[in-house]
């Protein structure tokens, strides 16, 4: 018996780990004094409940009388309260695999305050061999789940799991969309009332559509009363023995269902032709996400090859931003790191184009505080995602590897799920996707409205291309292409890096096997043109747009490295005069709050909120507004893949891969429009 196993019936002090395994194999929560699932008639517990109570309760299993509710639907959305060990998710995924006429895409949104460890997910699925391959895929992506919203993808993106990590009361506010099936799977309301209270079920109703079906094992009178009050028609049905009853419900309120919509929100259900201007990571990412949804995308750039702008840096870091108040940028970068590394794992060669090595981040004293909300999650999971020096041996060990000594005045963070990536390799892989055409050496001088879409014009005002949708991802050139460009406050931020072949010998010094980032960065031993290379920099020069490399900027990088990592700087000293040493300079485009500008650009039009009645669809616009995807500053590699997905998902009215509360801070329409008003 290990320290997380207790004999059946015994009590134990509250563990830091959410799951404790009883001797009989049942997973339990000491925090809530309850089991994760009913023992069920299969004797092994769980899968029978998942299938009979939840899938069956929502009509997702074929029966002799009728096809499953999702039969023939193009997509299907499930919402679960209490993701727990993911058994209901795995059972739904398994049923989807076997279903005839299954929906092309399955969106599964789930809320969980206390994510278990990946080993618990595997152990939970162990009694069910048919679920093993699925559980292994889930466990492989189950890391770095600090509070926030994360997208995990399976089946080549056809199954999208949106996990909102946090208390149900906050987490539900971060989800959006209309869900067809709802699984209510909190612990017993006597011990876990938060999951069943009226405001929570009202939030669930907000995420339902008329006709959505809900299911749960819980038939408590208070739960039935709350559901009824929220507009669900509730029925008690036969339960899974030993339970006598289970509950099924249908959302069918006697009132009209209203939905609040922003005037700059457009929904496009029919993919057509799309032009993306700019072939850096932003343009390639948005092109890929739209092509996946059926758009015929042409990516144009004035340059002869992709990555001619800031994405041309030889190697970039993919790492999260951390702030004590867990600001929007921090939340976005956590989701962004996950999205970028997951795309890299799918499309690139590990060790050649990218590597998830972890990243060490030294800090100035006093700047190295983790958000207080993470403290209750001091499990191995939080530790693996991002760790503090004083508390964690891992960070101290990595700092020793990098030749740094940590103490109270020299703290550091260790980001486990982080690493380096070659932007050019990522962009090439994205542009090679089916549905994308790459048009180099094409200077777009203007964009003008045309019937049902837009025309791109060259400098002689000849039409280069017509498309129903245009996305401008041209970095600093973006404002030149926009009507009313003056209102998009993009700033130039020049950066120069220095790089070269690794020295043949570094004496006793051993290079860290991971990047270090702080005031500047060092990446060592990345595959270079002919052997392993190093890279350091970058400079941050506001307002400068020249891209000719300057010796004084190399000198600044050299000094910066000496301050960041003195031992590494000493070992690299001879390399600065090597004939093979190189420099690269580019200009990033930044916005005042360091967040990108995404989505519709509708300058001068006030953004209003209006209330529409369901099932009235939003009227399709006569012309889709110009879309922007720019302003990533120095974080393009961490954010662009995610933002491409956000732009495409919002256009298609899909559940978003980030907290919906972040969206207003990312919208391009936050610039150039009067403040939002209600109507
Ligand atoms: N559906 C899960 C499965 O298939 O394995 C089992 C869910 S278990 C019965 C209930 C879950 O609700 C637990 O994982 C628990 O951590 C979560 N939970 C309890 N209170 C919560 C709260 N206030 N906010 C979010 N999640 C909560």
mmCIF file of N, CA, C and O and ligand atoms in Angstrom, residues 18 29 32 34-37 50 54 80-89 111-116 124 166-169 185-187 192 194-195 217, ligand 1:
data_model
loop_
_atom_site.group_PDB
_atom_site.id
_atom_site.type_symbol
_atom_site.label_atom_id
_atom_site.label_comp_id
_atom_site.label_asym_id
_atom_site.label_seq_id
_atom_site.Cartn_x
_atom_site.Cartn_y
_atom_site.Cartn_z
ATOM 1 N N UNK A 18 -5.657 15.118 -4.803
ATOM 2 C CA UNK A 18 -7.113 15.045 -4.768
ATOM 3 C C UNK A 18 -7.630 13.615 -4.602
ATOM 4 O O UNK A 18 -8.671 13.406 -3.999
ATOM 5 N N UNK A 29 -12.286 10.824 -2.584
ATOM 6 C CA UNK A 29 -11.785 12.152 -2.232
ATOM 7 C C UNK A 29 -11.915 12.327 -0.727
ATOM 8 O O UNK A 29 -13.026 12.230 -0.183
ATOM 9 N N UNK A 32 -13.819 15.665 0.001
ATOM 10 C CA UNK A 32 -15.284 15.663 -0.082
ATOM 11 C C UNK A 32 -15.908 14.417 0.545
ATOM 12 O O UNK A 32 -17.124 14.242 0.480
ATOM 13 N N UNK A 34 -16.114 11.315 -0.356
ATOM 14 C CA UNK A 34 -17.008 10.637 -1.298
ATOM 15 C C UNK A 34 -16.172 9.877 -2.326
ATOM 16 O O UNK A 34 -14.988 10.177 -2.519
ATOM 17 N N UNK A 35 -16.806 8.932 -2.996
ATOM 18 C CA UNK A 35 -16.125 8.198 -4.073
ATOM 19 C C UNK A 35 -16.303 8.948 -5.392
ATOM 20 O O UNK A 35 -17.293 9.673 -5.575
ATOM 21 N N UNK A 36 -15.357 8.758 -6.313
ATOM 22 C CA UNK A 36 -15.440 9.430 -7.610
ATOM 23 C C UNK A 36 -16.550 8.855 -8.480
ATOM 24 O O UNK A 36 -17.033 9.521 -9.386
ATOM 25 N N UNK A 37 -16.899 7.588 -8.255
ATOM 26 C CA UNK A 37 -17.964 6.998 -9.062
ATOM 27 C C UNK A 37 -18.567 5.845 -8.294
ATOM 28 O O UNK A 37 -17.910 5.233 -7.446
ATOM 29 N N UNK A 50 -20.951 5.687 -16.302
ATOM 30 C CA UNK A 50 -20.711 6.673 -17.362
ATOM 31 C C UNK A 50 -21.645 6.400 -18.536
ATOM 32 O O UNK A 50 -22.284 7.319 -19.066
ATOM 33 N N UNK A 54 -24.838 8.788 -17.763
ATOM 34 C CA UNK A 54 -24.497 10.045 -18.431
ATOM 35 C C UNK A 54 -24.745 9.973 -19.942
ATOM 36 O O UNK A 54 -25.560 10.732 -20.470
ATOM 37 N N UNK A 80 -19.404 19.194 -18.951
ATOM 38 C CA UNK A 80 -19.369 18.364 -17.745
ATOM 39 C C UNK A 80 -18.947 19.185 -16.541
ATOM 40 O O UNK A 80 -17.942 19.899 -16.591
ATOM 41 N N UNK A 81 -19.695 19.051 -15.460
ATOM 42 C CA UNK A 81 -19.287 19.655 -14.188
ATOM 43 C C UNK A 81 -18.638 18.557 -13.364
ATOM 44 O O UNK A 81 -19.299 17.595 -12.970
ATOM 45 N N UNK A 82 -17.326 18.670 -13.127
ATOM 46 C CA UNK A 82 -16.594 17.663 -12.366
ATOM 47 C C UNK A 82 -15.915 16.679 -13.301
ATOM 48 O O UNK A 82 -16.377 15.555 -13.477
ATOM 49 N N UNK A 83 -14.787 17.101 -13.915
ATOM 50 C CA UNK A 83 -14.099 16.227 -14.876
ATOM 51 C C UNK A 83 -13.444 15.052 -14.164
ATOM 52 O O UNK A 83 -13.367 13.952 -14.714
ATOM 53 N N UNK A 84 -12.980 15.305 -12.929
ATOM 54 C CA UNK A 84 -12.432 14.244 -12.083
ATOM 55 C C UNK A 84 -11.380 13.416 -12.783
ATOM 56 O O UNK A 84 -10.379 13.920 -13.296
ATOM 57 N N UNK A 85 -11.621 12.099 -12.851
ATOM 58 C CA UNK A 85 -10.654 11.171 -13.438
ATOM 59 C C UNK A 85 -10.905 10.975 -14.928
ATOM 60 O O UNK A 85 -10.298 10.107 -15.557
ATOM 61 N N UNK A 86 -11.820 11.744 -15.467
ATOM 62 C CA UNK A 86 -12.031 11.750 -16.915
ATOM 63 C C UNK A 86 -12.731 10.518 -17.451
ATOM 64 O O UNK A 86 -12.754 10.296 -18.669
ATOM 65 N N UNK A 87 -13.353 9.733 -16.569
ATOM 66 C CA UNK A 87 -13.963 8.494 -17.066
ATOM 67 C C UNK A 87 -15.148 8.781 -17.983
ATOM 68 O O UNK A 87 -15.316 8.126 -19.021
ATOM 69 N N UNK A 88 -15.959 9.779 -17.620
ATOM 70 C CA UNK A 88 -17.092 10.121 -18.494
ATOM 71 C C UNK A 88 -16.588 10.621 -19.848
ATOM 72 O O UNK A 88 -17.173 10.341 -20.892
ATOM 73 N N UNK A 89 -15.492 11.374 -19.825
ATOM 74 C CA UNK A 89 -14.920 11.868 -21.086
ATOM 75 C C UNK A 89 -14.432 10.696 -21.939
ATOM 76 O O UNK A 89 -14.743 10.615 -23.135
ATOM 77 N N UNK A 111 -15.297 21.317 -16.279
ATOM 78 C CA UNK A 111 -14.838 22.141 -15.164
ATOM 79 C C UNK A 111 -14.239 21.220 -14.104
ATOM 80 O O UNK A 111 -14.805 20.166 -13.813
ATOM 81 N N UNK A 112 -13.096 21.595 -13.560
ATOM 82 C CA UNK A 112 -12.509 20.793 -12.490
ATOM 83 C C UNK A 112 -11.648 21.688 -11.606
ATOM 84 O O UNK A 112 -10.757 22.379 -12.100
ATOM 85 N N UNK A 113 -11.922 21.652 -10.299
ATOM 86 C CA UNK A 113 -11.144 22.496 -9.377
ATOM 87 C C UNK A 113 -9.862 21.818 -8.924
ATOM 88 O O UNK A 113 -8.883 22.484 -8.613
ATOM 89 N N UNK A 114 -9.864 20.492 -8.879
ATOM 90 C CA UNK A 114 -8.714 19.774 -8.308
ATOM 91 C C UNK A 114 -8.257 18.681 -9.271
ATOM 92 O O UNK A 114 -8.525 17.498 -9.045
ATOM 93 N N UNK A 115 -7.580 19.052 -10.365
ATOM 94 C CA UNK A 115 -7.181 18.020 -11.330
ATOM 95 C C UNK A 115 -6.272 16.984 -10.672
ATOM 96 O O UNK A 115 -5.355 17.345 -9.934
ATOM 97 N N UNK A 116 -6.549 15.719 -10.926
ATOM 98 C CA UNK A 116 -5.701 14.675 -10.355
ATOM 99 C C UNK A 116 -4.373 14.581 -11.107
ATOM 100 O O UNK A 116 -4.128 15.349 -12.036
ATOM 101 N N UNK A 124 -7.365 4.938 -13.004
ATOM 102 C CA UNK A 124 -8.821 4.926 -13.049
ATOM 103 C C UNK A 124 -9.336 4.136 -14.252
ATOM 104 O O UNK A 124 -10.341 3.433 -14.169
ATOM 105 N N UNK A 166 -10.513 25.330 -12.123
ATOM 106 C CA UNK A 166 -10.851 26.332 -11.122
ATOM 107 C C UNK A 166 -12.183 25.984 -10.487
ATOM 108 O O UNK A 166 -12.846 25.015 -10.891
ATOM 109 N N UNK A 167 -12.565 26.778 -9.501
ATOM 110 C CA UNK A 167 -13.842 26.530 -8.842
ATOM 111 C C UNK A 167 -14.983 26.716 -9.839
ATOM 112 O O UNK A 167 -14.959 27.635 -10.663
ATOM 113 N N UNK A 168 -15.979 25.854 -9.723
ATOM 114 C CA UNK A 168 -17.071 25.839 -10.694
ATOM 115 C C UNK A 168 -17.710 27.221 -10.868
ATOM 116 O O UNK A 168 -18.114 27.604 -11.967
ATOM 117 N N UNK A 169 -17.752 28.002 -9.771
ATOM 118 C CA UNK A 169 -18.447 29.295 -9.851
ATOM 119 C C UNK A 169 -17.718 30.267 -10.761
ATOM 120 O O UNK A 169 -18.334 31.046 -11.480
ATOM 121 N N UNK A 185 -21.789 16.000 -12.563
ATOM 122 C CA UNK A 185 -21.128 14.927 -11.829
ATOM 123 C C UNK A 185 -20.266 15.469 -10.697
ATOM 124 O O UNK A 185 -19.083 15.143 -10.585
ATOM 125 N N UNK A 186 -20.860 16.302 -9.861
ATOM 126 C CA UNK A 186 -20.172 16.701 -8.635
ATOM 127 C C UNK A 186 -20.240 15.563 -7.631
ATOM 128 O O UNK A 186 -20.872 14.522 -7.877
ATOM 129 N N UNK A 187 -19.590 15.749 -6.478
ATOM 130 C CA UNK A 187 -19.751 14.776 -5.401
ATOM 131 C C UNK A 187 -21.122 14.984 -4.768
ATOM 132 O O UNK A 187 -21.861 15.931 -5.109
ATOM 133 N N UNK A 192 -20.641 18.426 -1.070
ATOM 134 C CA UNK A 192 -20.109 19.242 -2.163
ATOM 135 C C UNK A 192 -21.220 20.146 -2.719
ATOM 136 O O UNK A 192 -21.518 20.142 -3.909
ATOM 137 N N UNK A 194 -21.425 23.196 -3.445
ATOM 138 C CA UNK A 194 -21.063 24.223 -4.443
ATOM 139 C C UNK A 194 -21.410 23.792 -5.867
ATOM 140 O O UNK A 194 -21.689 24.638 -6.718
ATOM 141 N N UNK A 195 -21.342 22.473 -6.117
ATOM 142 C CA UNK A 195 -21.542 22.008 -7.500
ATOM 143 C C UNK A 195 -23.012 21.968 -7.906
ATOM 144 O O UNK A 195 -23.325 21.757 -9.070
ATOM 145 N N UNK A 217 -26.464 11.199 -11.717
ATOM 146 C CA UNK A 217 -26.867 10.117 -10.815
ATOM 147 C C UNK A 217 -27.639 10.687 -9.619
ATOM 148 O O UNK A 217 -28.287 9.955 -8.884
HETATM 149 N N1 LIG B 1 -16.831 12.921 -13.814
HETATM 150 C C1 LIG B 1 -15.689 12.396 -13.139
HETATM 151 C C2 LIG B 1 -15.150 11.188 -13.868
HETATM 152 O O1 LIG B 1 -15.708 10.799 -14.914
HETATM 153 O O2 LIG B 1 -14.132 10.656 -13.432
HETATM 154 C C3 LIG B 1 -15.915 12.194 -11.663
HETATM 155 C C4 LIG B 1 -16.247 13.479 -10.971
HETATM 156 S S1 LIG B 1 -16.194 13.406 -9.212
HETATM 157 C C5 LIG B 1 -17.684 12.637 -8.779
HETATM 158 C C6 LIG B 1 -16.560 15.105 -8.814
HETATM 159 C C7 LIG B 1 -15.504 16.081 -9.246
HETATM 160 O O3 LIG B 1 -15.970 17.390 -8.971
HETATM 161 C C8 LIG B 1 -14.194 15.931 -8.523
HETATM 162 O O4 LIG B 1 -13.153 15.732 -9.419
HETATM 163 C C9 LIG B 1 -14.040 17.246 -7.773
HETATM 164 O O5 LIG B 1 -12.695 17.672 -7.653
HETATM 165 C C10 LIG B 1 -14.868 18.190 -8.591
HETATM 166 N N2 LIG B 1 -15.330 19.344 -7.807
HETATM 167 C C11 LIG B 1 -15.856 19.354 -6.570
HETATM 168 N N3 LIG B 1 -16.157 20.610 -6.171
HETATM 169 C C12 LIG B 1 -15.819 21.416 -7.175
HETATM 170 C C13 LIG B 1 -15.902 22.815 -7.364
HETATM 171 N N4 LIG B 1 -16.396 23.633 -6.421
HETATM 172 N N5 LIG B 1 -15.489 23.314 -8.529
HETATM 173 C C14 LIG B 1 -15.013 22.489 -9.497
HETATM 174 N N6 LIG B 1 -14.895 21.167 -9.365
HETATM 175 C C15 LIG B 1 -15.296 20.615 -8.218
#
